[in-house]
mmCIF file of C-alpha atoms and ligand atoms in Angstrom:
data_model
loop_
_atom_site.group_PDB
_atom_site.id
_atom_site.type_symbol
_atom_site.label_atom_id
_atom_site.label_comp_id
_atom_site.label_asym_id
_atom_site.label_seq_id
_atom_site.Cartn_x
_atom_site.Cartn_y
_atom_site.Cartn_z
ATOM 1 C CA UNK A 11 0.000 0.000 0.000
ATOM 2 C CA UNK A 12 0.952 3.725 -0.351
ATOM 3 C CA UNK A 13 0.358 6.327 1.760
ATOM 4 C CA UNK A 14 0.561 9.974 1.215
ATOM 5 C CA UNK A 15 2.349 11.928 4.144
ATOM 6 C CA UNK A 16 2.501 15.469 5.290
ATOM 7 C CA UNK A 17 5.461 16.264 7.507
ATOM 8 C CA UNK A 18 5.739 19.462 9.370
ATOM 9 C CA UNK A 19 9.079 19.409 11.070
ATOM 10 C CA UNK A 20 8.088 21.915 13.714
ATOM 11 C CA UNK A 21 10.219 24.636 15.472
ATOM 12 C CA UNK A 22 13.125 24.043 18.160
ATOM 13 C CA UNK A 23 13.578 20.285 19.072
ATOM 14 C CA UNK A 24 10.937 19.370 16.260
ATOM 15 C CA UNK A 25 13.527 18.983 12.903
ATOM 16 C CA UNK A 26 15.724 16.732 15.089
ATOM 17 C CA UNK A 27 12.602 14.407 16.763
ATOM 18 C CA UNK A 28 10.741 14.159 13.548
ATOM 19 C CA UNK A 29 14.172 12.973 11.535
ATOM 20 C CA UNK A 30 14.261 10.124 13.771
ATOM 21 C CA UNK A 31 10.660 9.205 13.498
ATOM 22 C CA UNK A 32 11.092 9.193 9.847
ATOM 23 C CA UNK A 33 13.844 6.731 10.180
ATOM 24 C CA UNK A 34 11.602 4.676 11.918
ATOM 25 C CA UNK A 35 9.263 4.866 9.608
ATOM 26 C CA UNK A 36 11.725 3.958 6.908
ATOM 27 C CA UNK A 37 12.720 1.111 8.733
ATOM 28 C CA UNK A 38 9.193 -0.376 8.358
ATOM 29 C CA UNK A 39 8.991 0.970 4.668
ATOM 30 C CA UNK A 40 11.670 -1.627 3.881
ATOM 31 C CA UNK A 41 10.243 -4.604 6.626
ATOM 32 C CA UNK A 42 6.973 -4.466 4.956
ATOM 33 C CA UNK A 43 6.947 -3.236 1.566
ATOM 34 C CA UNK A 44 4.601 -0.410 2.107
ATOM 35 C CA UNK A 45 5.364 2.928 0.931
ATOM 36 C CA UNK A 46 5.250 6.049 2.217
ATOM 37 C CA UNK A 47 5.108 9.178 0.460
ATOM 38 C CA UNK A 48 6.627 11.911 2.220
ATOM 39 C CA UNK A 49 5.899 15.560 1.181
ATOM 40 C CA UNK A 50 7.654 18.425 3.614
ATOM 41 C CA UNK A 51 5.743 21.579 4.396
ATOM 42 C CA UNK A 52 5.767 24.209 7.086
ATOM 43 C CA UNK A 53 3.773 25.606 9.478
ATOM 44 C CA UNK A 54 4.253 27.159 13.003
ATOM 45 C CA UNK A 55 7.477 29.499 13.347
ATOM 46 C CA UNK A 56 8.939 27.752 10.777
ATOM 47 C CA UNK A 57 6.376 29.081 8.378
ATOM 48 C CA UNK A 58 6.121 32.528 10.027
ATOM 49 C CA UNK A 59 9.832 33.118 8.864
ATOM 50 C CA UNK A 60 9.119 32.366 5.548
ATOM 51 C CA UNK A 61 6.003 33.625 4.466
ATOM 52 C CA UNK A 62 4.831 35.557 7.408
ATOM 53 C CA UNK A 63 1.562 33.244 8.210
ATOM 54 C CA UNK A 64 1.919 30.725 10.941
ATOM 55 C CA UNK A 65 -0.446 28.121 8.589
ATOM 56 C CA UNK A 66 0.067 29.151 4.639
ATOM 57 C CA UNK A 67 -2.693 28.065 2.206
ATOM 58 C CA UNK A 68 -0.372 25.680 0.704
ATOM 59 C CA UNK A 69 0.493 23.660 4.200
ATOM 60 C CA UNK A 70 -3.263 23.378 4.972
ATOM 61 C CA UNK A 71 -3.882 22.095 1.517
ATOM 62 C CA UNK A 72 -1.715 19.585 1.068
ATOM 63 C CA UNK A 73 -2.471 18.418 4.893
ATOM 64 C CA UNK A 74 -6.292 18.297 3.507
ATOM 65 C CA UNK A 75 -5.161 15.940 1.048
ATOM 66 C CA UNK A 76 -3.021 13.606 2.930
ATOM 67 C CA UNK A 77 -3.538 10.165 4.416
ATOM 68 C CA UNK A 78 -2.266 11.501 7.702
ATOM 69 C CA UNK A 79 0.026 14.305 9.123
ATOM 70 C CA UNK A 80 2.851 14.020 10.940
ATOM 71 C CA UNK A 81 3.963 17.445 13.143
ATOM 72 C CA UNK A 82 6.902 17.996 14.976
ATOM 73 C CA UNK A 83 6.180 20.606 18.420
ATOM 74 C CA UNK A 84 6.392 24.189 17.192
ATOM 75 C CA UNK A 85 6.809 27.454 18.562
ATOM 76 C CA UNK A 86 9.725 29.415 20.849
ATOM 77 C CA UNK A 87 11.121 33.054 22.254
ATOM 78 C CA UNK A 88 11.416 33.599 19.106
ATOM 79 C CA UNK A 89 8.095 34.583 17.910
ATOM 80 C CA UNK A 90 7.277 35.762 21.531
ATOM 81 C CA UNK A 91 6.256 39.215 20.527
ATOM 82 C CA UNK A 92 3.679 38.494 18.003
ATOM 83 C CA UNK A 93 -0.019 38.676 18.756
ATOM 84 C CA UNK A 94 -1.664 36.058 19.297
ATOM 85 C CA UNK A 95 -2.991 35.169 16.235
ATOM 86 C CA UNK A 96 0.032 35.392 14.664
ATOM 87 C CA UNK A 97 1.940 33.233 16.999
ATOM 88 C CA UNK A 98 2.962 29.170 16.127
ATOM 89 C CA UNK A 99 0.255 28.012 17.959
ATOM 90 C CA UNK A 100 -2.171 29.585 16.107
ATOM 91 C CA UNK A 101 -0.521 27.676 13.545
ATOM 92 C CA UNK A 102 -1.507 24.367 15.338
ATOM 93 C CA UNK A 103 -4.899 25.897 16.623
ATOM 94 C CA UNK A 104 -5.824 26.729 13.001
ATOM 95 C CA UNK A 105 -4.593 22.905 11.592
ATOM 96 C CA UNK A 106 -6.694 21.072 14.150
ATOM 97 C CA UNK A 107 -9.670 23.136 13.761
ATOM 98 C CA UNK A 108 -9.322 23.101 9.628
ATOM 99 C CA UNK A 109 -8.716 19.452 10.006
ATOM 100 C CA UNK A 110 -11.888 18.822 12.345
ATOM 101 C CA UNK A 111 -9.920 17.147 14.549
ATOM 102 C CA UNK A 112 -12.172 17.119 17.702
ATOM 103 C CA UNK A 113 -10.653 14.078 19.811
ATOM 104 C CA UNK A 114 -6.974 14.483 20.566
ATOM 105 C CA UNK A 115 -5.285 10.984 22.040
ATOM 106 C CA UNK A 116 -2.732 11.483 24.902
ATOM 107 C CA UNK A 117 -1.853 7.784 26.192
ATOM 108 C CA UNK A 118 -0.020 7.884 29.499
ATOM 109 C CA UNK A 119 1.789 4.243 29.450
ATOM 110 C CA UNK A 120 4.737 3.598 32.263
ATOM 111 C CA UNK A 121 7.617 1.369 30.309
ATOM 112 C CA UNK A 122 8.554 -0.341 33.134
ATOM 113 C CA UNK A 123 12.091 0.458 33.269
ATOM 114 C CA UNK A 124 11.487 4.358 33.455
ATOM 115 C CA UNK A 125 9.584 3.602 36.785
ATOM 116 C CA UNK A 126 12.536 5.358 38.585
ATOM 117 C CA UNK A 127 12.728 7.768 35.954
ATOM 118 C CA UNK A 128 9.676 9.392 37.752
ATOM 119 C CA UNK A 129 9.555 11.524 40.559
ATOM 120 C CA UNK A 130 6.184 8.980 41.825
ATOM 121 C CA UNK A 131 6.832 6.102 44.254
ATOM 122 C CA UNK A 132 6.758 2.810 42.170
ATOM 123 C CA UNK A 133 3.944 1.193 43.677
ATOM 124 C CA UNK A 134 1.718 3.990 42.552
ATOM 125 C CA UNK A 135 2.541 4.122 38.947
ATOM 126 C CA UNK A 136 3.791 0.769 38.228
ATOM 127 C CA UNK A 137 1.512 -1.077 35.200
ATOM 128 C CA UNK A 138 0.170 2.613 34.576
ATOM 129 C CA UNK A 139 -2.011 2.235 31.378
ATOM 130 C CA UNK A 140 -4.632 5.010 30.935
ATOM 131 C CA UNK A 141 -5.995 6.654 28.272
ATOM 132 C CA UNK A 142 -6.451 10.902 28.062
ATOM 133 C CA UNK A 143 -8.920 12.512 25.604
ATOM 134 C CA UNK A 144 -8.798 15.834 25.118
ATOM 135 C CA UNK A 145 -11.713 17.394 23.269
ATOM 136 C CA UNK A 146 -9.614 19.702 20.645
ATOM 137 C CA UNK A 147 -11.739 22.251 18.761
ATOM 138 C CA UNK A 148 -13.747 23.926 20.870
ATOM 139 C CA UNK A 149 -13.996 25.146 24.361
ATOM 140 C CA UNK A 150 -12.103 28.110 25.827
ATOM 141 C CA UNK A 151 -9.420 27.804 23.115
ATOM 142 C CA UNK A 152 -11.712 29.188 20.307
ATOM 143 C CA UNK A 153 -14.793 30.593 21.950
ATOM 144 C CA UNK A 154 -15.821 34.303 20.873
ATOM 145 C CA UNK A 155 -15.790 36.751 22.115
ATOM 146 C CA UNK A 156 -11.954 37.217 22.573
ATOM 147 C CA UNK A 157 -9.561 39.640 22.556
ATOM 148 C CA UNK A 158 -8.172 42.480 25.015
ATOM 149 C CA UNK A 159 -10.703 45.673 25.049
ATOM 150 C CA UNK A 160 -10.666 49.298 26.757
ATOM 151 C CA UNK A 161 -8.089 51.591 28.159
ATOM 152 C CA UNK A 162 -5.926 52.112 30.945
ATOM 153 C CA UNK A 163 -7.244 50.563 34.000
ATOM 154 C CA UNK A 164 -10.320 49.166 32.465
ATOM 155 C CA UNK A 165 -8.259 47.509 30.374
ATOM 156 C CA UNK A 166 -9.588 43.637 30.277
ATOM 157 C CA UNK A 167 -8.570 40.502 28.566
ATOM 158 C CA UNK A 168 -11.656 38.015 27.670
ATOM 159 C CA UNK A 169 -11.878 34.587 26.627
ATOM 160 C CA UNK A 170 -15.177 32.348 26.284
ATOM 161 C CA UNK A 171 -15.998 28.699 27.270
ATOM 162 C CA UNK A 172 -18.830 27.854 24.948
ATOM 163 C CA UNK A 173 -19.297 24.163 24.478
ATOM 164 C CA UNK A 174 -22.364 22.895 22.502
ATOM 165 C CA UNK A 175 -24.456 19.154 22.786
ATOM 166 C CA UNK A 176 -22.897 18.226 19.718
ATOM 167 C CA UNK A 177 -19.239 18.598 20.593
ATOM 168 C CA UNK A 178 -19.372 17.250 23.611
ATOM 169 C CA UNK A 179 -21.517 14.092 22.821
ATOM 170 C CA UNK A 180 -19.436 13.457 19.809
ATOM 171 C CA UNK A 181 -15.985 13.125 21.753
ATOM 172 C CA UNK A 182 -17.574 11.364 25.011
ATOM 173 C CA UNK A 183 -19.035 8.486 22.150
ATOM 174 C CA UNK A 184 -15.652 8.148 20.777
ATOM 175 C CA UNK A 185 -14.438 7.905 24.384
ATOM 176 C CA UNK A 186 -16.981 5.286 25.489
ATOM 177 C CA UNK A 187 -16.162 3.751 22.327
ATOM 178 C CA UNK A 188 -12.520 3.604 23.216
ATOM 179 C CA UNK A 189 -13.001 2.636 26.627
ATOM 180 C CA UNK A 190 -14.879 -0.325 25.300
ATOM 181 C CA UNK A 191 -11.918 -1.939 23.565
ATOM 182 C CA UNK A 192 -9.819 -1.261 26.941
ATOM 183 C CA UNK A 193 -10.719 -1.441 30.394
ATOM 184 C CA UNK A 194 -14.353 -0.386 30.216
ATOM 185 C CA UNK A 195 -14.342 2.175 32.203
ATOM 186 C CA UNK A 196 -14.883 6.093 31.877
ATOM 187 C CA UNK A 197 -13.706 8.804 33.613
ATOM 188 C CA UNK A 198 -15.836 12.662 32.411
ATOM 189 C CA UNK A 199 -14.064 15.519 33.988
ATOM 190 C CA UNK A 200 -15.587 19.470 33.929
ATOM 191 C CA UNK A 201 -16.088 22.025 36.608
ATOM 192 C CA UNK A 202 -19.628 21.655 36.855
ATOM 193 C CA UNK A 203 -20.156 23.145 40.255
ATOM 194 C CA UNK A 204 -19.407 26.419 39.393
ATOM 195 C CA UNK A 205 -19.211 26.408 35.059
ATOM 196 C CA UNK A 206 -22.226 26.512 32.810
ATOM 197 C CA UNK A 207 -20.546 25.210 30.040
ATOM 198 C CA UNK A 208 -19.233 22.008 32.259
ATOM 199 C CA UNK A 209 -22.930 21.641 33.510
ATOM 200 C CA UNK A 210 -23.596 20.980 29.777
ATOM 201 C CA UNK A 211 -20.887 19.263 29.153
ATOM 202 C CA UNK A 212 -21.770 16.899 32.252
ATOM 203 C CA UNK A 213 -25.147 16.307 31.332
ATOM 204 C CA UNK A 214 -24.427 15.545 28.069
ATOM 205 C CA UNK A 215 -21.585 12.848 28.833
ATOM 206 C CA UNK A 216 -23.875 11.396 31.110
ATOM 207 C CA UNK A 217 -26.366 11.074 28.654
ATOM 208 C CA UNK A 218 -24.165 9.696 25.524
ATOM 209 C CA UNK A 219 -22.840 7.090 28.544
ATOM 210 C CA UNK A 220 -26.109 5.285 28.820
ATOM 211 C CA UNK A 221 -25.906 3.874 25.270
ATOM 212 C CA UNK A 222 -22.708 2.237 26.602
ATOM 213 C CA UNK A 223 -23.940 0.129 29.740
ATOM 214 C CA UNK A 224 -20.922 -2.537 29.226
ATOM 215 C CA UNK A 225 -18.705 0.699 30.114
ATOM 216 C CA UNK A 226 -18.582 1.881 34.087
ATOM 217 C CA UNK A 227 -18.809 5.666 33.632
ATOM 218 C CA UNK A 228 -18.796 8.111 36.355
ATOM 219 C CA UNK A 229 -17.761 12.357 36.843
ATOM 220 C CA UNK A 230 -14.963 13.747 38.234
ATOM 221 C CA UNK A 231 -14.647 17.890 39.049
ATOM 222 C CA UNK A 232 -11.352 18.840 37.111
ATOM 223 C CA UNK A 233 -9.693 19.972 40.931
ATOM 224 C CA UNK A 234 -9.607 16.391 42.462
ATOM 225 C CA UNK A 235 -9.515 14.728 39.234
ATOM 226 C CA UNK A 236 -6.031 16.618 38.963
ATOM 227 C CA UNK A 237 -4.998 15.599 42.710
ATOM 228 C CA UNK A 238 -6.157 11.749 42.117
ATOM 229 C CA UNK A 239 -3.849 11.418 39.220
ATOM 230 C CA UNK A 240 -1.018 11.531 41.199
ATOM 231 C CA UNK A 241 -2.450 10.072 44.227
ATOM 232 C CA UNK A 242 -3.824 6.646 42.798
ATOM 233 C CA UNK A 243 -3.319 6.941 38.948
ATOM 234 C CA UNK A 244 -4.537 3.102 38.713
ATOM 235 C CA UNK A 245 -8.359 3.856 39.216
ATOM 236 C CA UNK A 246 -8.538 5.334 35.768
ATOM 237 C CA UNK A 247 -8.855 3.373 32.253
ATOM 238 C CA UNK A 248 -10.056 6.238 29.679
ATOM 239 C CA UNK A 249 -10.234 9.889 30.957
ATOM 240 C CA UNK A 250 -12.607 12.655 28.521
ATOM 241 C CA UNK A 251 -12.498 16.413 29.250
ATOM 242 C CA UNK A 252 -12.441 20.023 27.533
ATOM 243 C CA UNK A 253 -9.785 21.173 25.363
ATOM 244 C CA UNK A 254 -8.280 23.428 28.544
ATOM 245 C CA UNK A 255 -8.786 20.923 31.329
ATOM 246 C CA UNK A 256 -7.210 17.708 28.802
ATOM 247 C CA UNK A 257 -3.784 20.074 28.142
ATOM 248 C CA UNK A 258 -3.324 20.677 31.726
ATOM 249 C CA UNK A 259 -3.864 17.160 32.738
ATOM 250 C CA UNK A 260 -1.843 15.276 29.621
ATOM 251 C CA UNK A 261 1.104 17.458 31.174
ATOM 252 C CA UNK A 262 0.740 16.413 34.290
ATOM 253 C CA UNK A 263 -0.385 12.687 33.977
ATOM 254 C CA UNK A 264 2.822 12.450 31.626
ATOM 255 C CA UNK A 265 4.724 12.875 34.941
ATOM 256 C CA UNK A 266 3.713 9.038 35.720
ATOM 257 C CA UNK A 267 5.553 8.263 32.739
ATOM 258 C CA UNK A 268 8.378 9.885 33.368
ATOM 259 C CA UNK A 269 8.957 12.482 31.051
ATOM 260 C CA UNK A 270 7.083 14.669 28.861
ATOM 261 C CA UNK A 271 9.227 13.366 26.397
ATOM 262 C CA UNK A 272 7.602 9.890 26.433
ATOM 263 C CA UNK A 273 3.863 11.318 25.542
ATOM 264 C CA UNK A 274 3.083 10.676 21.943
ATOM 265 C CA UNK A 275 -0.736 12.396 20.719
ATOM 266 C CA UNK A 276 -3.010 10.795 18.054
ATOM 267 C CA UNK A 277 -5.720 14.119 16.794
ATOM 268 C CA UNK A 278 -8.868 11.796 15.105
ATOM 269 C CA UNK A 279 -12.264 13.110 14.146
ATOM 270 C CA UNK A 280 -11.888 14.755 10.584
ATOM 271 C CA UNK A 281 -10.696 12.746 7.415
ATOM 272 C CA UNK A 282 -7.262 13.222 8.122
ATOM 273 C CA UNK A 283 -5.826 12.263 11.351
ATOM 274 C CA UNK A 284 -2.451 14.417 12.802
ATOM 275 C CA UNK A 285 0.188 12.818 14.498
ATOM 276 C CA UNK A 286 2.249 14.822 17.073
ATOM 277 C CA UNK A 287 3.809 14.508 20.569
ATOM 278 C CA UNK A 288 2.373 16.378 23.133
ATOM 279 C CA UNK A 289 5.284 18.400 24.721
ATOM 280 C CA UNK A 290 6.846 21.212 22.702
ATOM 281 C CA UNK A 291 9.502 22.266 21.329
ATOM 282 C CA UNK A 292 12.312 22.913 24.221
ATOM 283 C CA UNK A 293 13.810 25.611 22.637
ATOM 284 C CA UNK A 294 16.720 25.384 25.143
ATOM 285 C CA UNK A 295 17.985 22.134 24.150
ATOM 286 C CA UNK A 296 17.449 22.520 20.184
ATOM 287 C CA UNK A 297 20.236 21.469 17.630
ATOM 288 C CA UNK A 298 21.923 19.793 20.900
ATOM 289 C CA UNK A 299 20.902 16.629 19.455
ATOM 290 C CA UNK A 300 19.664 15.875 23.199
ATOM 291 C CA UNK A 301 15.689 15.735 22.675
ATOM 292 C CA UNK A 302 14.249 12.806 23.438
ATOM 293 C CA UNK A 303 12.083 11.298 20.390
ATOM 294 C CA UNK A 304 10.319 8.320 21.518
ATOM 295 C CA UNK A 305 7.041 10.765 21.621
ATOM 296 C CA UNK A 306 7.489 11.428 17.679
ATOM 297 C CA UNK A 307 8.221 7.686 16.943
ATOM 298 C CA UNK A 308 5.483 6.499 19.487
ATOM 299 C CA UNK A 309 3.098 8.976 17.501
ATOM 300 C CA UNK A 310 3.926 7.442 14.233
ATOM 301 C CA UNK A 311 3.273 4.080 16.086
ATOM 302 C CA UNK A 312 -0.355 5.281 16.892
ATOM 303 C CA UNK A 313 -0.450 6.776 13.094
ATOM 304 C CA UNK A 314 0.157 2.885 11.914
ATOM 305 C CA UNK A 315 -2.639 2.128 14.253
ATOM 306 C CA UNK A 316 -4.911 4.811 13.895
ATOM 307 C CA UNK A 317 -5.058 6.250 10.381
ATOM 308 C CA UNK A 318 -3.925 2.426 8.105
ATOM 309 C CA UNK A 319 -4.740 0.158 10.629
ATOM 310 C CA UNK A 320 -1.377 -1.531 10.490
ATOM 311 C CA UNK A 321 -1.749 -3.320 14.026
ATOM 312 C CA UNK A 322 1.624 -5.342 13.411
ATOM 313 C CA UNK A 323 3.468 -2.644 12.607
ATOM 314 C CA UNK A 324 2.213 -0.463 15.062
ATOM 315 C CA UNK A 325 3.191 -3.154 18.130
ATOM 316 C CA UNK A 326 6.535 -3.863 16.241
ATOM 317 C CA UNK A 327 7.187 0.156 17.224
ATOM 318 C CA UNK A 328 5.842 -0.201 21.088
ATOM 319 C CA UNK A 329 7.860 -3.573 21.454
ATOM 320 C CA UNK A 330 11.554 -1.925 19.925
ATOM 321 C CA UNK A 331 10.939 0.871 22.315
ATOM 322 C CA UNK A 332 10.372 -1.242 25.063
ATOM 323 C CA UNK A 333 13.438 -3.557 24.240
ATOM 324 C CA UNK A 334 15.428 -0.587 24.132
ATOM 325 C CA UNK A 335 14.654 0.920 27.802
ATOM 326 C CA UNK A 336 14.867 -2.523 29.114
ATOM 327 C CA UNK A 337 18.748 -2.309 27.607
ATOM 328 C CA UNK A 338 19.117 0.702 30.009
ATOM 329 C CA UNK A 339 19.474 3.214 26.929
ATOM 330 C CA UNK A 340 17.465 6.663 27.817
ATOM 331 C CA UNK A 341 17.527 9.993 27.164
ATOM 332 C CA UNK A 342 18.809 12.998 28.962
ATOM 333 C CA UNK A 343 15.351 13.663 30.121
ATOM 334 C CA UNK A 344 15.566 10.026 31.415
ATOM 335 C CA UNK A 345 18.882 10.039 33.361
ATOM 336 C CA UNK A 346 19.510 10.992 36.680
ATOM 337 C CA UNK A 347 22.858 12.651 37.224
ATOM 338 C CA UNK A 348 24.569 9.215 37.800
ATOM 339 C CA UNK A 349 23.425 7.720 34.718
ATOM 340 C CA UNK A 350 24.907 7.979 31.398
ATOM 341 C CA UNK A 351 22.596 9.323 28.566
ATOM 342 C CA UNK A 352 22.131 8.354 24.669
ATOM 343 C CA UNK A 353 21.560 11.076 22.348
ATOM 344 C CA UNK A 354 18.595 12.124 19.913
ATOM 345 C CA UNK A 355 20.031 10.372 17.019
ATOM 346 C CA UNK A 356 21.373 7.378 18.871
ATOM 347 C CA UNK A 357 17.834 6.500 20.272
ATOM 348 C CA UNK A 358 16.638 6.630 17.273
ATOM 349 C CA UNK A 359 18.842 4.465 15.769
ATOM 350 C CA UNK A 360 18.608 2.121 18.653
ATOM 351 C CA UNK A 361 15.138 1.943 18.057
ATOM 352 C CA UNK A 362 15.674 1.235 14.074
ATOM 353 C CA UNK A 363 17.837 -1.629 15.062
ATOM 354 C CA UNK A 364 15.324 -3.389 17.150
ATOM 355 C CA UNK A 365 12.473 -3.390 14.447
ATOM 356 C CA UNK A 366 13.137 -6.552 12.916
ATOM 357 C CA UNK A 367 10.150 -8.098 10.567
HETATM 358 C C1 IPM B 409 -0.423 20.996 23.381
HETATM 359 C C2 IPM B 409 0.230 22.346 23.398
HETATM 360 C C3 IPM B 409 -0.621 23.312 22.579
HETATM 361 C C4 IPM B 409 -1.990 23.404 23.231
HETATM 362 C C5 IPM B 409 -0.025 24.709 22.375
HETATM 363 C C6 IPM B 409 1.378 24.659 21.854
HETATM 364 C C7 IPM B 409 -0.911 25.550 21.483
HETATM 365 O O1 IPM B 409 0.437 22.787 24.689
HETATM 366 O O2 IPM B 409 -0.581 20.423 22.286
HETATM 367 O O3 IPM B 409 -0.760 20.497 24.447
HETATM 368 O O4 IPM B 409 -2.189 24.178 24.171
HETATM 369 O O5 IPM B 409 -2.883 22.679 22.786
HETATM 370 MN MN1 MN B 410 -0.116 21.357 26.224
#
C-alpha cells in the first residue's frame, strides 16, 4: 500500500525528533513493503519566517489531502512578541480546527524500566495504562468573544468557554467507544459546580454514557480529578475532558511516565488524522541533538494504528521501544545525574535496530 504523508518538522527540538521518526518509519517501509510518500511543508514558526503566516494556504492544503500528518512541536522566544494570532500556535490551533480534529489521544503508558525515571513512588505508577482525551476544537481555546478591550485601567482581557451538545456528545461516544476496547471504564471531567458550560458538558456525557452500559462511567470535578492522578493513577482506564482541562492534565499525567518526552498524541475526528507529541519544542535544548524522540516515533506508532490500521506494525514500534529501555538506553530527560545518557540520534537508531520483521 501507499500512503501519502505530510510532515511538518516543527520549530526548536521538532527537525531533530521528527528525523528520527522518519527513520523509523523507513525502517518499516523496507520490513513491509509499504510505501510512504513523504511531502515536507511548514507551518508554526517555521512558516512565520518564511512567508509571514503561521499556517500558509499551501500547508493546509496539502495536509487536507493527505492520508495523515505528521507534526513535529512548534513554537519558541522567538516569535514571543507576536499577537496572538500570529503566533505558532495559532498555527496548530488553526490545523486542528481546519482538520476537524475534535478528539486528541494522549496515552499515558509507564515502560517499566522508566519507573525510577519518575519523581512517583513505584507502587503507585507501576503497570500505569490510561488513556487521556482531550476534546480539541472547541472550548475556551476558540470561543468568541476574545480579545483584550478598553483603556488604561479598564483595560480587560476576555476569553469564552462555549461548548455545545454536539461537541461534547461526539468526543464522550468516541471515548466510550474507546473505553470499550480497553478497560471499560470512563472517567468525564468538567467544573460543573461552578461552570455553565461544564454543567452541559456533564449532562451531556452522562447522557451519551447510557448507550454504553458494558462501560462503568462516572464524573470527576477537574480539581480532584487533577490531585487523584497523582495520588492513585490506577483507578482510571479512559479519561474525557475540555480542550483546557485535557492540556493541563496530559502534562501532568505524563509525569507518571516519566517524562514529557515519552507522551506521543493521536488528533482523530476529521478525514485526516495528525500525528504529534504532546510536549513542545524545548527551545533550550534545540540542535543539541539531546531531545528525546520516543514521543514522535510512538506517535507514528499510533499513526500505523490509527489512520492504516497496520496493528503489526504499530506493536513492532511499542515492542523496539520497550526492548530498548529494558537495555538501560534513555535519554537525557531520562537520566539521573549518575546515569549515562544516549543522544537524539542514537535513540533513534537504537530503536531502528530493534524493528526486525
Ligand atoms: C499541546 C500544546 C498546545 C496546546 C499549544 C502549543 C498551542 O500545549 O498540544 O498540548 O495548548 O494545545
Ligand atoms: Mn499542552
Amino acid at each position: 500500500m501507499k500512503y501519502n504523508l505530510v510532515i511538518l518538522p516543527g520549530d526548536g527540538i521538532g527537525p531533530e525528533v521528527m528525523q528520527e521518526g522518519i527513520k523509523v518509519l523507513k525502517r518499516i517501509e523496507e520490513i513491509f513493503s509499504h510505501k510512504f510518500e513523504l511531502q515536507y511543508e511548514k507551518a508554526g514558526g517555521a512558516a512565520i519566517d518564511s512567508y509571514g503566516v503561521p499556517l500558509p494556504d499551501q500547508t493546509l492544503n496539502s495536509c487536507k489531502q493527505a492520508d495523515a500528518v505528521l507534526k513535529g512541536p512548534m513554537g519558541g522566544p522567538k516569535w514571543d512578541q507576536l499577537e496572538n494570532k500570529l503566533r505558532p500556535e495559532a498555527g496548530i490551533l488553526g490545523l486542528r480546527k481546519e482538520l476537524g480534529l475534535f478528539a486528541n489521544l494522549r496515552p499515558i503508558k509507564l515502560y517499566e524500566p522508566l519507573k525510577d525515571a519518575s519523581t512517583l513512588k513505584p507502587e503507585v505508577i507501576n503497570g500505569i495504562d490510561l488513556l487521556i482525551v482531550r476534546e480539541l476544537v472547541s472550548g475556551i481555546y476558540f470561543g468568541e468573544p476574545r480579545g483584550i478591550f478598553g483603556e488604561g485601567e479598564n483595560k480587560y482581557g476576555v476569553n469564552t468557554e462555549i461548548y455545545r451538545t454536539g461537541e461534547v456528545s461526539q468526543v464522550v461516544r468516541l471515548s466510550c467507544e474507546l473505553a470499550r476496547a480497553r478497560r471499560k471504564k470512563l472517567t468525564s471531567i468538567d467544573k460543573f459546580n461552578v461552570l455553565e458550560s461544564s454543567r452541559l458538558w456533564h449532562d451531556v456525557a452522562a447522557e451519551v454514557s447510557k448507550n454504553f452500559q458494558d462501560v462503568q462511567f462516572e464524573h470527576q470535578i477537574v480539581d480532584n480529578a487533577a490531585m487523584q492522578l497523582i495520588r492513585n493513577p490506577k483507578q482510571y482506564d479512559v479519561l474525557v475532558t475540555t480542550n483546557m482541562f485535557g492540556d493541563i492534565l496530559s502534562d501532568e499525567a505524563s509525569m507518571l511516565t516519566g517524562s514529557l518526552g515519552m507522551l506521543p498524541s493521536a488528533s482523530l475526528g476529521g478525514e485526516v488524522a495528525l500525528y504529534e507529541p504532546a510536549g513542545g519544542a524545548a527551545p533550550d535544548i534545540a540542535g543539541q541533538n539531546k531531545a528525546n524522540p520516543l514521543a514522535m516515533i510512538l506517535s507514528i506508532s499510533m499513526m500505523l494504528k490509527y489512520s492504516f490500521h497496520l496493528d503489526r506494525e504499530s506493536l513492532l514500534i511499542e515492542q523496539a521501544v520497550d526492548k530498548v529501555l529494558r537495555q538501560g538506553f534513555k535519554t537525557a530527560d531520562l537520566t539521573n545525574s549518575k546515569e549515562r545518557s544516549v543522544s537524539c540520534i542514537e535513540m533513534g537508531d537504537l530503536i531502528t535496530k530493534e524493528i526486525v520483521g
